[in-house]
Amino acid sequence: QARFAEFGGGSVQAGGSLRLSCEASRDDLTRYCMAWFRQTPGKEREAVASIHPNGARAYYGDSVQGRFIISQDSAKNTLNLDVNNLKLEDSGMYYCARGPIIAQKCPSRAILYNLWGQGTQVTVSS
């Protein structure tokens, strides 16, 4: 059973933008690493971005650096991902996940995250 509810995905042309959001709890956002992963058919889940508790520090995958922004909205208890200048290869199912801080960093391996959402689909077309 999915722990989080993601929304905001959709179909967009290359170069466009979306905001993905994940409904979480205050406990999730203040005590754990929260991350966005992306998965396409036949491939493993890829870490797109992650953020420290309380948004203290963020990490990005090389392919999205400079285009995606991860953030927390403490008033709404949501984890957000602004995806900008979308490329065809950004298409996929995007998942929100919760995991531990390891060595003062948010891990990038999906297996280290124990709570997940059901995903929201992003489709980028030319």
C-alpha positions as semicolon CSV with decimal commas, in nm:
position;residue;x (nm);y (nm);z (nm)
1;Q;0,000;0,000;0,000
2;A;0,140;0,337;-0,107
3;R;0,231;0,569;0,175
4;F;0,229;0,894;-0,024
5;A;0,001;1,048;-0,284
6;E;0,172;1,222;-0,574
7;F;0,001;1,450;-0,821
8;G;0,084;1,705;-1,088
9;G;0,204;1,479;-1,364
10;G;0,075;1,505;-1,718
11;S;0,162;1,539;-2,084
12;V;0,376;1,831;-2,189
13;Q;0,582;1,934;-2,488
14;A;0,958;1,941;-2,474
15;G;1,077;2,262;-2,312
16;G;0,770;2,284;-2,091
17;S;0,734;2,268;-1,714
18;L;0,533;2,092;-1,448
19;R;0,513;2,096;-1,072
20;L;0,492;1,756;-0,907
21;S;0,372;1,738;-0,549
22;C;0,368;1,470;-0,284
23;E;0,141;1,476;0,019
24;A;0,346;1,390;0,328
25;S;0,339;1,451;0,700
26;R;0,531;1,699;0,908
27;D;0,721;1,407;1,056
28;D;0,823;1,288;0,709
29;L;0,955;1,630;0,609
30;T;1,135;1,714;0,932
31;R;1,298;1,383;1,025
32;Y;1,379;1,202;0,701
33;C;1,532;1,239;0,360
34;M;1,261;1,281;0,102
35;A;1,328;1,206;-0,260
36;W;1,186;1,188;-0,610
37;F;1,266;0,886;-0,824
38;R;1,189;0,827;-1,189
39;Q;1,127;0,496;-1,360
40;T;1,070;0,396;-1,721
41;P;0,966;0,047;-1,839
42;G;1,248;-0,203;-1,816
43;K;1,473;0,023;-1,615
44;E;1,549;0,061;-1,246
45;R;1,425;0,355;-1,048
46;E;1,660;0,649;-1,086
47;A;1,710;0,910;-0,815
48;V;1,614;1,248;-0,957
49;A;1,638;1,469;-0,651
50;S;1,644;1,441;-0,273
51;I;1,629;1,681;0,018
52;H;1,744;1,681;0,378
53;P;1,497;1,713;0,666
54;N;1,359;2,065;0,681
55;G;1,503;2,136;0,338
56;A;1,851;2,201;0,466
57;R;2,026;2,060;0,162
58;A;1,924;1,923;-0,178
59;Y;2,082;1,677;-0,420
60;Y;2,017;1,631;-0,791
61;G;2,090;1,370;-1,051
62;D;2,335;1,478;-1,319
63;S;2,070;1,463;-1,592
64;V;1,838;1,710;-1,416
65;Q;2,085;1,944;-1,249
66;G;1,992;2,303;-1,327
67;R;1,645;2,212;-1,457
68;F;1,465;2,052;-1,162
69;I;1,411;2,203;-0,818
70;I;1,307;2,004;-0,512
71;S;1,146;2,185;-0,221
72;Q;0,924;2,144;0,082
73;D;0,611;2,339;0,167
74;S;0,589;2,324;0,544
75;A;0,248;2,492;0,552
76;K;0,094;2,227;0,329
77;N;0,323;1,938;0,428
78;T;0,408;1,866;0,069
79;L;0,724;1,774;-0,114
80;N;0,746;1,947;-0,450
81;L;0,948;1,897;-0,765
82;D;0,951;2,173;-1,022
83;V;1,051;2,015;-1,351
84;N;1,158;2,272;-1,608
85;N;1,290;2,268;-1,964
86;L;1,163;1,913;-1,999
87;K;1,330;1,676;-2,240
88;L;1,195;1,363;-2,407
89;E;1,411;1,149;-2,179
90;D;1,244;1,297;-1,871
91;S;0,933;1,093;-1,944
92;G;0,852;0,831;-1,685
93;M;0,669;0,753;-1,366
94;Y;0,779;0,981;-1,085
95;Y;0,768;0,850;-0,729
96;C;0,798;1,023;-0,395
97;A;0,990;0,828;-0,128
98;R;1,111;0,855;0,230
99;G;1,446;0,732;0,353
100;P;1,715;0,768;0,616
101;I;2,002;1,010;0,638
102;I;2,323;0,812;0,591
103;A;2,658;0,971;0,672
104;Q;2,481;1,309;0,679
105;K;2,362;1,267;0,321
106;C;2,047;1,154;0,147
107;P;2,114;0,826;-0,033
108;S;2,054;0,782;-0,404
109;R;1,981;0,410;-0,407
110;A;1,612;0,325;-0,423
111;I;1,654;0,016;-0,204
112;L;1,742;0,239;0,090
113;Y;1,404;0,413;0,081
114;N;1,133;0,221;0,264
115;L;0,817;0,424;0,202
116;W;0,686;0,510;-0,144
117;G;0,398;0,670;-0,325
118;Q;0,197;0,525;-0,612
119;G;0,361;0,753;-0,868
120;T;0,254;1,019;-1,115
121;Q;0,320;0,990;-1,488
122;V;0,510;1,253;-1,684
123;T;0,506;1,227;-2,062
124;V;0,716;1,464;-2,270
125;S;0,652;1,487;-2,643
126;S;0,831;1,666;-2,924
